[in-house]
Amino acid sequence: MTFKFLSAALAALCAVSALAQTVTVPAVTPPAAPVAAVPAATVSIVMTTSEGPITLALEKDRAPLTTANFLRYVDQKRLDGVTFYRAMKLGTDSGLIQGGPQGEAKRLLPPVKHEPTSQTGLSHVDATISLARFAPGTATADFFITVGPVLSLDADPSGRGDKDGFAAFGHVVAGMDVVKRILAAPTSPNAGLGVMKGQMIAAPVRVLTVRRVK
C-alpha cells in the first residue's frame, strides 16, 4: 500500500525593444509559493494482542468504504477475541501476518465493496493493513499486515489473472516490533489449505481488544 505529485512552473517571456535607447523590461510576477498538500484524514485504532499493542491509522478519506467497514467491526467489538492465525514469510524479516474471525458467522457483517489500490492511490508498502478476500466484493473482516513492501498485492489493471489486488486501507504507526514477532512465530508444516499450507501459526496470537484511540 506511493503517490506522484506533478507541479507545473510557468515561465514568463519578456520582450525587449531593440529600437529604444532606454530598455524597458516588463515586471515579472514571482511565482506563487507551492501550496502544501493537506494530509488525508485518518482514524487511529489500537489493537491489543497477547504479544503487545499495535496502533494503526486507517485511511477514512482515501479508502472510505473499507475503513468504515472495519470501524463497524471495531465499534461493535466484533474483533475482540479473534486471532492472528497466519504468518506468510517471504524472506528474512518480510512477509505478512493475517488475522480475523476466520469465517466465524456470528462475528460477520455483510461483505464490503472492493476498493482497489488503483482507485485509492494506496499501496502495499511496509506496515500496510489490508483486507483479505476471495473474489472482489467478498471481504468482511479478515485482514493482513505487511512486513516490508509486497507490491504484488496492489491492483494491476494491465496484468493477468486477478487484476484487482487487495484493499489497502491504513498503516501501522506503532507496534511493528509486535507485528514482526508474530511473523516470526512457529508455523505448523501441515495445517492450512492451498497456498496457506505451512503458514498457519502453531499457537495463534490472540487479539484481546480493538478500540479507537480517543
JSON list of C-alpha atoms in Angstrom, two decimals:
[
{"chain": "A", "resi": 1, "resn": "MET", "atom": "CA", "xyz": [0.00, 0.00, 0.00]},
{"chain": "A", "resi": 2, "resn": "THR", "atom": "CA", "xyz": [3.43, 5.78, -3.28]},
{"chain": "A", "resi": 3, "resn": "PHE", "atom": "CA", "xyz": [1.95, 9.00, -4.69]},
{"chain": "A", "resi": 4, "resn": "LYS", "atom": "CA", "xyz": [3.30, 11.18, -7.55]},
{"chain": "A", "resi": 5, "resn": "PHE", "atom": "CA", "xyz": [2.51, 14.84, -7.35]},
{"chain": "A", "resi": 6, "resn": "LEU", "atom": "CA", "xyz": [3.03, 16.81, -10.54]},
{"chain": "A", "resi": 7, "resn": "SER", "atom": "CA", "xyz": [3.73, 20.54, -10.30]},
{"chain": "A", "resi": 8, "resn": "ALA", "atom": "CA", "xyz": [3.95, 22.85, -13.35]},
{"chain": "A", "resi": 9, "resn": "ALA", "atom": "CA", "xyz": [6.06, 26.02, -13.32]},
{"chain": "A", "resi": 10, "resn": "LEU", "atom": "CA", "xyz": [5.14, 28.84, -15.68]},
{"chain": "A", "resi": 11, "resn": "ALA", "atom": "CA", "xyz": [7.97, 30.95, -17.17]},
{"chain": "A", "resi": 12, "resn": "ALA", "atom": "CA", "xyz": [7.27, 34.50, -18.44]},
{"chain": "A", "resi": 13, "resn": "LEU", "atom": "CA", "xyz": [8.93, 35.66, -21.65]},
{"chain": "A", "resi": 14, "resn": "CYS", "atom": "CA", "xyz": [9.90, 39.33, -21.65]},
{"chain": "A", "resi": 15, "resn": "ALA", "atom": "CA", "xyz": [10.17, 41.19, -24.95]},
{"chain": "A", "resi": 16, "resn": "VAL", "atom": "CA", "xyz": [12.81, 43.92, -25.11]},
{"chain": "A", "resi": 17, "resn": "SER", "atom": "CA", "xyz": [12.63, 46.65, -27.83]},
{"chain": "A", "resi": 18, "resn": "ALA", "atom": "CA", "xyz": [15.82, 46.88, -29.88]},
{"chain": "A", "resi": 19, "resn": "LEU", "atom": "CA", "xyz": [14.89, 50.37, -31.18]},
{"chain": "A", "resi": 20, "resn": "ALA", "atom": "CA", "xyz": [14.65, 52.20, -27.91]},
{"chain": "A", "resi": 21, "resn": "GLN", "atom": "CA", "xyz": [17.73, 53.62, -26.21]},
{"chain": "A", "resi": 22, "resn": "THR", "atom": "CA", "xyz": [16.02, 53.08, -22.88]},
{"chain": "A", "resi": 23, "resn": "VAL", "atom": "CA", "xyz": [15.15, 49.45, -22.49]},
{"chain": "A", "resi": 24, "resn": "THR", "atom": "CA", "xyz": [12.02, 48.78, -20.50]},
{"chain": "A", "resi": 25, "resn": "VAL", "atom": "CA", "xyz": [11.65, 45.23, -19.19]},
{"chain": "A", "resi": 26, "resn": "PRO", "atom": "CA", "xyz": [8.11, 44.33, -18.12]},
{"chain": "A", "resi": 27, "resn": "ALA", "atom": "CA", "xyz": [7.85, 43.42, -14.46]},
{"chain": "A", "resi": 28, "resn": "VAL", "atom": "CA", "xyz": [7.73, 39.66, -13.85]},
{"chain": "A", "resi": 29, "resn": "THR", "atom": "CA", "xyz": [5.36, 38.48, -11.16]},
{"chain": "A", "resi": 30, "resn": "PRO", "atom": "CA", "xyz": [7.19, 35.99, -8.95]},
{"chain": "A", "resi": 31, "resn": "PRO", "atom": "CA", "xyz": [5.60, 32.53, -8.95]},
{"chain": "A", "resi": 32, "resn": "ALA", "atom": "CA", "xyz": [3.29, 31.79, -6.06]},
{"chain": "A", "resi": 33, "resn": "ALA", "atom": "CA", "xyz": [4.68, 29.57, -3.34]},
{"chain": "A", "resi": 34, "resn": "PRO", "atom": "CA", "xyz": [3.53, 25.96, -3.76]},
{"chain": "A", "resi": 35, "resn": "VAL", "atom": "CA", "xyz": [0.54, 25.03, -1.64]},
{"chain": "A", "resi": 36, "resn": "ALA", "atom": "CA", "xyz": [1.38, 22.25, 0.77]},
{"chain": "A", "resi": 37, "resn": "ALA", "atom": "CA", "xyz": [-0.69, 19.12, 0.29]},
{"chain": "A", "resi": 38, "resn": "VAL", "atom": "CA", "xyz": [-3.27, 18.61, 3.03]},
{"chain": "A", "resi": 39, "resn": "PRO", "atom": "CA", "xyz": [-2.70, 15.22, 4.69]},
{"chain": "A", "resi": 40, "resn": "ALA", "atom": "CA", "xyz": [-5.57, 12.79, 4.21]},
{"chain": "A", "resi": 41, "resn": "ALA", "atom": "CA", "xyz": [-7.68, 12.31, 7.32]},
{"chain": "A", "resi": 42, "resn": "THR", "atom": "CA", "xyz": [-7.17, 9.08, 9.26]},
{"chain": "A", "resi": 43, "resn": "VAL", "atom": "CA", "xyz": [-8.75, 7.31, 12.23]},
{"chain": "A", "resi": 44, "resn": "SER", "atom": "CA", "xyz": [-6.42, 5.78, 14.82]},
{"chain": "A", "resi": 45, "resn": "ILE", "atom": "CA", "xyz": [-7.12, 2.43, 16.44]},
{"chain": "A", "resi": 46, "resn": "VAL", "atom": "CA", "xyz": [-5.13, 0.28, 18.82]},
{"chain": "A", "resi": 47, "resn": "MET", "atom": "CA", "xyz": [-5.16, -3.50, 18.51]},
{"chain": "A", "resi": 48, "resn": "THR", "atom": "CA", "xyz": [-4.13, -5.02, 21.82]},
{"chain": "A", "resi": 49, "resn": "THR", "atom": "CA", "xyz": [-2.73, -8.51, 21.31]},
{"chain": "A", "resi": 50, "resn": "SER", "atom": "CA", "xyz": [-1.24, -11.11, 23.62]},
{"chain": "A", "resi": 51, "resn": "GLU", "atom": "CA", "xyz": [2.15, -10.03, 22.19]},
{"chain": "A", "resi": 52, "resn": "GLY", "atom": "CA", "xyz": [1.57, -6.31, 22.77]},
{"chain": "A", "resi": 53, "resn": "PRO", "atom": "CA", "xyz": [-0.28, -3.35, 21.20]},
{"chain": "A", "resi": 54, "resn": "ILE", "atom": "CA", "xyz": [-0.35, -2.38, 17.52]},
{"chain": "A", "resi": 55, "resn": "THR", "atom": "CA", "xyz": [-1.51, 1.14, 16.68]},
{"chain": "A", "resi": 56, "resn": "LEU", "atom": "CA", "xyz": [-2.85, 1.80, 13.18]},
{"chain": "A", "resi": 57, "resn": "ALA", "atom": "CA", "xyz": [-4.01, 4.84, 11.19]},
{"chain": "A", "resi": 58, "resn": "LEU", "atom": "CA", "xyz": [-6.95, 3.99, 8.91]},
{"chain": "A", "resi": 59, "resn": "GLU", "atom": "CA", "xyz": [-7.45, 6.00, 5.72]},
{"chain": "A", "resi": 60, "resn": "LYS", "atom": "CA", "xyz": [-11.01, 7.29, 6.04]},
{"chain": "A", "resi": 61, "resn": "ASP", "atom": "CA", "xyz": [-10.51, 9.78, 3.17]},
{"chain": "A", "resi": 62, "resn": "ARG", "atom": "CA", "xyz": [-8.71, 7.61, 0.63]},
{"chain": "A", "resi": 63, "resn": "ALA", "atom": "CA", "xyz": [-10.34, 4.26, 1.42]},
{"chain": "A", "resi": 64, "resn": "PRO", "atom": "CA", "xyz": [-13.68, 5.34, 2.92]},
{"chain": "A", "resi": 65, "resn": "LEU", "atom": "CA", "xyz": [-15.69, 2.16, 2.28]},
{"chain": "A", "resi": 66, "resn": "THR", "atom": "CA", "xyz": [-13.06, -0.24, 3.61]},
{"chain": "A", "resi": 67, "resn": "THR", "atom": "CA", "xyz": [-12.28, 1.93, 6.63]},
{"chain": "A", "resi": 68, "resn": "ALA", "atom": "CA", "xyz": [-15.96, 2.39, 7.52]},
{"chain": "A", "resi": 69, "resn": "ASN", "atom": "CA", "xyz": [-16.46, -1.37, 7.23]},
{"chain": "A", "resi": 70, "resn": "PHE", "atom": "CA", "xyz": [-13.53, -2.12, 9.55]},
{"chain": "A", "resi": 71, "resn": "LEU", "atom": "CA", "xyz": [-14.63, 0.51, 12.07]},
{"chain": "A", "resi": 72, "resn": "ARG", "atom": "CA", "xyz": [-18.06, -1.13, 12.30]},
{"chain": "A", "resi": 73, "resn": "TYR", "atom": "CA", "xyz": [-16.32, -4.28, 13.48]},
{"chain": "A", "resi": 74, "resn": "VAL", "atom": "CA", "xyz": [-14.21, -2.25, 15.91]},
{"chain": "A", "resi": 75, "resn": "ASP", "atom": "CA", "xyz": [-17.12, -0.26, 17.36]},
{"chain": "A", "resi": 76, "resn": "GLN", "atom": "CA", "xyz": [-19.29, -3.36, 17.75]},
{"chain": "A", "resi": 77, "resn": "LYS", "atom": "CA", "xyz": [-16.36, -5.20, 19.41]},
{"chain": "A", "resi": 78, "resn": "ARG", "atom": "CA", "xyz": [-16.61, -7.99, 16.85]},
{"chain": "A", "resi": 79, "resn": "LEU", "atom": "CA", "xyz": [-12.81, -8.30, 16.64]},
{"chain": "A", "resi": 80, "resn": "ASP", "atom": "CA", "xyz": [-12.30, -8.80, 20.38]},
{"chain": "A", "resi": 81, "resn": "GLY", "atom": "CA", "xyz": [-11.04, -12.36, 20.83]},
{"chain": "A", "resi": 82, "resn": "VAL", "atom": "CA", "xyz": [-10.09, -13.12, 17.21]},
{"chain": "A", "resi": 83, "resn": "THR", "atom": "CA", "xyz": [-6.56, -14.28, 16.44]},
{"chain": "A", "resi": 84, "resn": "PHE", "atom": "CA", "xyz": [-3.61, -13.76, 14.15]},
{"chain": "A", "resi": 85, "resn": "TYR", "atom": "CA", "xyz": [-3.54, -17.22, 12.62]},
{"chain": "A", "resi": 86, "resn": "ARG", "atom": "CA", "xyz": [-1.29, -16.93, 9.57]},
{"chain": "A", "resi": 87, "resn": "ALA", "atom": "CA", "xyz": [2.34, -15.91, 9.05]},
{"chain": "A", "resi": 88, "resn": "MET", "atom": "CA", "xyz": [3.43, -15.85, 5.41]},
{"chain": "A", "resi": 89, "resn": "LYS", "atom": "CA", "xyz": [7.21, -15.48, 5.35]},
{"chain": "A", "resi": 90, "resn": "LEU", "atom": "CA", "xyz": [8.61, -14.12, 2.09]},
{"chain": "A", "resi": 91, "resn": "GLY", "atom": "CA", "xyz": [12.22, -13.88, 3.22]},
{"chain": "A", "resi": 92, "resn": "THR", "atom": "CA", "xyz": [14.28, -12.63, 6.11]},
{"chain": "A", "resi": 93, "resn": "ASP", "atom": "CA", "xyz": [12.07, -10.31, 8.15]},
{"chain": "A", "resi": 94, "resn": "SER", "atom": "CA", "xyz": [9.48, -9.84, 5.39]},
{"chain": "A", "resi": 95, "resn": "GLY", "atom": "CA", "xyz": [6.05, -11.19, 4.55]},
{"chain": "A", "resi": 96, "resn": "LEU", "atom": "CA", "xyz": [2.64, -10.68, 6.13]},
{"chain": "A", "resi": 97, "resn": "ILE", "atom": "CA", "xyz": [0.55, -11.73, 9.08]},
{"chain": "A", "resi": 98, "resn": "GLN", "atom": "CA", "xyz": [-3.18, -12.41, 8.78]},
{"chain": "A", "resi": 99, "resn": "GLY", "atom": "CA", "xyz": [-5.89, -12.28, 11.40]},
{"chain": "A", "resi": 100, "resn": "GLY", "atom": "CA", "xyz": [-9.63, -12.01, 11.89]},
{"chain": "A", "resi": 101, "resn": "PRO", "atom": "CA", "xyz": [-12.77, -14.07, 12.52]},
{"chain": "A", "resi": 102, "resn": "GLN", "atom": "CA", "xyz": [-11.84, -16.84, 10.02]},
{"chain": "A", "resi": 103, "resn": "GLY", "atom": "CA", "xyz": [-15.44, -17.21, 8.86]},
{"chain": "A", "resi": 104, "resn": "GLU", "atom": "CA", "xyz": [-16.99, -17.25, 12.36]},
{"chain": "A", "resi": 105, "resn": "ALA", "atom": "CA", "xyz": [-20.55, -16.45, 11.28]},
{"chain": "A", "resi": 106, "resn": "LYS", "atom": "CA", "xyz": [-21.73, -14.68, 14.44]},
{"chain": "A", "resi": 107, "resn": "ARG", "atom": "CA", "xyz": [-18.99, -12.06, 14.06]},
{"chain": "A", "resi": 108, "resn": "LEU", "atom": "CA", "xyz": [-19.53, -11.28, 10.38]},
{"chain": "A", "resi": 109, "resn": "LEU", "atom": "CA", "xyz": [-21.31, -8.35, 8.74]},
{"chain": "A", "resi": 110, "resn": "PRO", "atom": "CA", "xyz": [-22.24, -8.18, 5.03]},
{"chain": "A", "resi": 111, "resn": "PRO", "atom": "CA", "xyz": [-19.26, -8.02, 2.64]},
{"chain": "A", "resi": 112, "resn": "VAL", "atom": "CA", "xyz": [-17.89, -4.64, 1.63]},
{"chain": "A", "resi": 113, "resn": "LYS", "atom": "CA", "xyz": [-17.48, -3.34, -1.92]},
{"chain": "A", "resi": 114, "resn": "HIS", "atom": "CA", "xyz": [-13.91, -3.73, -3.15]},
{"chain": "A", "resi": 115, "resn": "GLU", "atom": "CA", "xyz": [-11.74, -0.58, -3.16]},
{"chain": "A", "resi": 116, "resn": "PRO", "atom": "CA", "xyz": [-8.67, -1.37, -5.30]},
{"chain": "A", "resi": 117, "resn": "THR", "atom": "CA", "xyz": [-5.40, 0.46, -4.85]},
{"chain": "A", "resi": 118, "resn": "SER", "atom": "CA", "xyz": [-5.76, 1.79, -8.39]},
{"chain": "A", "resi": 119, "resn": "GLN", "atom": "CA", "xyz": [-8.73, 3.76, -7.07]},
{"chain": "A", "resi": 120, "resn": "THR", "atom": "CA", "xyz": [-7.47, 4.75, -3.61]},
{"chain": "A", "resi": 121, "resn": "GLY", "atom": "CA", "xyz": [-3.88, 5.54, -4.56]},
{"chain": "A", "resi": 122, "resn": "LEU", "atom": "CA", "xyz": [-2.63, 3.43, -1.66]},
{"chain": "A", "resi": 123, "resn": "SER", "atom": "CA", "xyz": [-0.04, 0.66, -1.98]},
{"chain": "A", "resi": 124, "resn": "HIS", "atom": "CA", "xyz": [1.11, -2.41, -0.08]},
{"chain": "A", "resi": 125, "resn": "VAL", "atom": "CA", "xyz": [4.28, -0.87, 1.26]},
{"chain": "A", "resi": 126, "resn": "ASP", "atom": "CA", "xyz": [5.82, -1.84, 4.59]},
{"chain": "A", "resi": 127, "resn": "ALA", "atom": "CA", "xyz": [3.37, -1.82, 7.54]},
{"chain": "A", "resi": 128, "resn": "THR", "atom": "CA", "xyz": [0.18, -1.68, 5.42]},
{"chain": "A", "resi": 129, "resn": "ILE", "atom": "CA", "xyz": [-3.11, -3.09, 6.72]},
{"chain": "A", "resi": 130, "resn": "SER", "atom": "CA", "xyz": [-5.37, -4.55, 4.03]},
{"chain": "A", "resi": 131, "resn": "LEU", "atom": "CA", "xyz": [-8.49, -6.72, 3.76]},
{"chain": "A", "resi": 132, "resn": "ALA", "atom": "CA", "xyz": [-8.23, -10.40, 2.91]},
{"chain": "A", "resi": 133, "resn": "ARG", "atom": "CA", "xyz": [-10.72, -11.68, 0.35]},
{"chain": "A", "resi": 134, "resn": "PHE", "atom": "CA", "xyz": [-11.66, -14.36, -2.15]},
{"chain": "A", "resi": 135, "resn": "ALA", "atom": "CA", "xyz": [-13.31, -12.71, -5.17]},
{"chain": "A", "resi": 136, "resn": "PRO", "atom": "CA", "xyz": [-13.57, -8.88, -5.22]},
{"chain": "A", "resi": 137, "resn": "GLY", "atom": "CA", "xyz": [-16.52, -7.80, -3.09]},
{"chain": "A", "resi": 138, "resn": "THR", "atom": "CA", "xyz": [-16.37, -10.78, -0.71]},
{"chain": "A", "resi": 139, "resn": "ALA", "atom": "CA", "xyz": [-14.17, -9.22, 2.02]},
{"chain": "A", "resi": 140, "resn": "THR", "atom": "CA", "xyz": [-15.59, -8.97, 5.53]},
{"chain": "A", "resi": 141, "resn": "ALA", "atom": "CA", "xyz": [-13.23, -8.59, 8.48]},
{"chain": "A", "resi": 142, "resn": "ASP", "atom": "CA", "xyz": [-10.19, -10.82, 7.96]},
{"chain": "A", "resi": 143, "resn": "PHE", "atom": "CA", "xyz": [-7.16, -8.60, 7.42]},
{"chain": "A", "resi": 144, "resn": "PHE", "atom": "CA", "xyz": [-3.42, -8.73, 6.99]},
{"chain": "A", "resi": 145, "resn": "ILE", "atom": "CA", "xyz": [-0.44, -6.50, 7.82]},
{"chain": "A", "resi": 146, "resn": "THR", "atom": "CA", "xyz": [2.64, -6.42, 5.59]},
{"chain": "A", "resi": 147, "resn": "VAL", "atom": "CA", "xyz": [6.24, -6.56, 6.74]},
{"chain": "A", "resi": 148, "resn": "GLY", "atom": "CA", "xyz": [8.30, -4.97, 4.00]},
{"chain": "A", "resi": 149, "resn": "PRO", "atom": "CA", "xyz": [6.73, -3.94, 0.68]},
{"chain": "A", "resi": 150, "resn": "VAL", "atom": "CA", "xyz": [4.55, -6.57, -1.03]},
{"chain": "A", "resi": 151, "resn": "LEU", "atom": "CA", "xyz": [3.61, -4.59, -4.13]},
{"chain": "A", "resi": 152, "resn": "SER", "atom": "CA", "xyz": [2.33, -7.67, -5.95]},
{"chain": "A", "resi": 153, "resn": "LEU", "atom": "CA", "xyz": [-0.81, -7.28, -3.83]},
{"chain": "A", "resi": 154, "resn": "ASP", "atom": "CA", "xyz": [-1.64, -3.94, -5.47]},
{"chain": "A", "resi": 155, "resn": "ALA", "atom": "CA", "xyz": [-4.21, -3.76, -8.27]},
{"chain": "A", "resi": 156, "resn": "ASP", "atom": "CA", "xyz": [-2.69, -4.14, -11.71]},
{"chain": "A", "resi": 157, "resn": "PRO", "atom": "CA", "xyz": [-5.27, -3.37, -14.44]},
{"chain": "A", "resi": 158, "resn": "SER", "atom": "CA", "xyz": [-2.78, -4.38, -17.14]},
{"chain": "A", "resi": 159, "resn": "GLY", "atom": "CA", "xyz": [-1.83, -7.66, -15.51]},
{"chain": "A", "resi": 160, "resn": "ARG", "atom": "CA", "xyz": [-3.08, -11.20, -15.95]},
{"chain": "A", "resi": 161, "resn": "GLY", "atom": "CA", "xyz": [-5.41, -13.18, -13.74]},
{"chain": "A", "resi": 162, "resn": "ASP", "atom": "CA", "xyz": [-6.74, -11.33, -10.69]},
{"chain": "A", "resi": 163, "resn": "LYS", "atom": "CA", "xyz": [-6.07, -7.71, -11.59]},
{"chain": "A", "resi": 164, "resn": "ASP", "atom": "CA", "xyz": [-7.99, -6.14, -8.69]},
{"chain": "A", "resi": 165, "resn": "GLY", "atom": "CA", "xyz": [-5.48, -6.70, -5.91]},
{"chain": "A", "resi": 166, "resn": "PHE", "atom": "CA", "xyz": [-6.36, -6.21, -2.26]},
{"chain": "A", "resi": 167, "resn": "ALA", "atom": "CA", "xyz": [-7.94, -3.24, -0.50]},
{"chain": "A", "resi": 168, "resn": "ALA", "atom": "CA", "xyz": [-5.21, -1.47, 1.47]},
{"chain": "A", "resi": 169, "resn": "PHE", "atom": "CA", "xyz": [-6.77, 0.93, 3.98]},
{"chain": "A", "resi": 170, "resn": "GLY", "atom": "CA", "xyz": [-4.19, 2.06, 6.52]},
{"chain": "A", "resi": 171, "resn": "HIS", "atom": "CA", "xyz": [-0.79, 1.54, 8.09]},
{"chain": "A", "resi": 172, "resn": "VAL", "atom": "CA", "xyz": [0.90, 0.73, 11.38]},
{"chain": "A", "resi": 173, "resn": "VAL", "atom": "CA", "xyz": [2.17, 3.79, 13.27]},
{"chain": "A", "resi": 174, "resn": "ALA", "atom": "CA", "xyz": [3.44, 1.95, 16.36]},
{"chain": "A", "resi": 175, "resn": "GLY", "atom": "CA", "xyz": [4.00, -1.69, 17.21]},
{"chain": "A", "resi": 176, "resn": "MET", "atom": "CA", "xyz": [5.83, -3.07, 14.18]},
{"chain": "A", "resi": 177, "resn": "ASP", "atom": "CA", "xyz": [8.03, -4.94, 16.66]},
{"chain": "A", "resi": 178, "resn": "VAL", "atom": "CA", "xyz": [4.88, -6.84, 17.67]},
{"chain": "A", "resi": 179, "resn": "VAL", "atom": "CA", "xyz": [3.98, -7.50, 14.03]},
{"chain": "A", "resi": 180, "resn": "LYS", "atom": "CA", "xyz": [7.47, -8.88, 13.38]},
{"chain": "A", "resi": 181, "resn": "ARG", "atom": "CA", "xyz": [7.28, -11.13, 16.45]},
{"chain": "A", "resi": 182, "resn": "ILE", "atom": "CA", "xyz": [4.03, -12.58, 15.16]},
{"chain": "A", "resi": 183, "resn": "LEU", "atom": "CA", "xyz": [5.57, -13.10, 11.72]},
{"chain": "A", "resi": 184, "resn": "ALA", "atom": "CA", "xyz": [8.42, -15.00, 13.36]},
{"chain": "A", "resi": 185, "resn": "ALA", "atom": "CA", "xyz": [6.08, -17.30, 15.29]},
{"chain": "A", "resi": 186, "resn": "PRO", "atom": "CA", "xyz": [6.45, -21.04, 14.56]},
{"chain": "A", "resi": 187, "resn": "THR", "atom": "CA", "xyz": [4.02, -22.41, 11.97]},
{"chain": "A", "resi": 188, "resn": "SER", "atom": "CA", "xyz": [2.55, -25.87, 11.50]},
{"chain": "A", "resi": 189, "resn": "PRO", "atom": "CA", "xyz": [4.01, -27.66, 8.45]},
{"chain": "A", "resi": 190, "resn": "ASN", "atom": "CA", "xyz": [0.76, -29.46, 7.62]},
{"chain": "A", "resi": 191, "resn": "ALA", "atom": "CA", "xyz": [-2.02, -27.07, 8.67]},
{"chain": "A", "resi": 192, "resn": "GLY", "atom": "CA", "xyz": [-3.74, -24.85, 6.12]},
{"chain": "A", "resi": 193, "resn": "LEU", "atom": "CA", "xyz": [-5.24, -25.35, 2.69]},
{"chain": "A", "resi": 194, "resn": "GLY", "atom": "CA", "xyz": [-3.83, -24.48, -0.71]},
{"chain": "A", "resi": 195, "resn": "VAL", "atom": "CA", "xyz": [-1.37, -21.59, -0.67]},
{"chain": "A", "resi": 196, "resn": "MET", "atom": "CA", "xyz": [-1.83, -21.27, 3.10]},
{"chain": "A", "resi": 197, "resn": "LYS", "atom": "CA", "xyz": [-0.44, -24.75, 3.86]},
{"chain": "A", "resi": 198, "resn": "GLY", "atom": "CA", "xyz": [2.55, -24.46, 6.15]},
{"chain": "A", "resi": 199, "resn": "GLN", "atom": "CA", "xyz": [1.72, -20.83, 7.01]},
{"chain": "A", "resi": 200, "resn": "MET", "atom": "CA", "xyz": [-0.72, -21.37, 9.88]},
{"chain": "A", "resi": 201, "resn": "ILE", "atom": "CA", "xyz": [0.67, -20.22, 13.23]},
{"chain": "A", "resi": 202, "resn": "ALA", "atom": "CA", "xyz": [1.02, -23.21, 15.56]},
{"chain": "A", "resi": 203, "resn": "ALA", "atom": "CA", "xyz": [-0.15, -21.20, 18.59]},
{"chain": "A", "resi": 204, "resn": "PRO", "atom": "CA", "xyz": [-2.33, -18.37, 17.16]},
{"chain": "A", "resi": 205, "resn": "VAL", "atom": "CA", "xyz": [-1.79, -14.95, 18.73]},
{"chain": "A", "resi": 206, "resn": "ARG", "atom": "CA", "xyz": [-4.92, -13.64, 20.40]},
{"chain": "A", "resi": 207, "resn": "VAL", "atom": "CA", "xyz": [-6.34, -10.19, 19.71]},
{"chain": "A", "resi": 208, "resn": "LEU", "atom": "CA", "xyz": [-7.66, -9.11, 23.10]},
{"chain": "A", "resi": 209, "resn": "THR", "atom": "CA", "xyz": [-9.38, -5.85, 22.07]},
{"chain": "A", "resi": 210, "resn": "VAL", "atom": "CA", "xyz": [-9.54, -3.40, 19.18]},
{"chain": "A", "resi": 211, "resn": "ARG", "atom": "CA", "xyz": [-10.54, 0.17, 20.02]},
{"chain": "A", "resi": 212, "resn": "ARG", "atom": "CA", "xyz": [-10.48, 3.64, 18.54]},
{"chain": "A", "resi": 213, "resn": "VAL", "atom": "CA", "xyz": [-7.82, 5.90, 20.03]},
{"chain": "A", "resi": 214, "resn": "LYS", "atom": "CA", "xyz": [-9.55, 8.76, 21.84]}
]
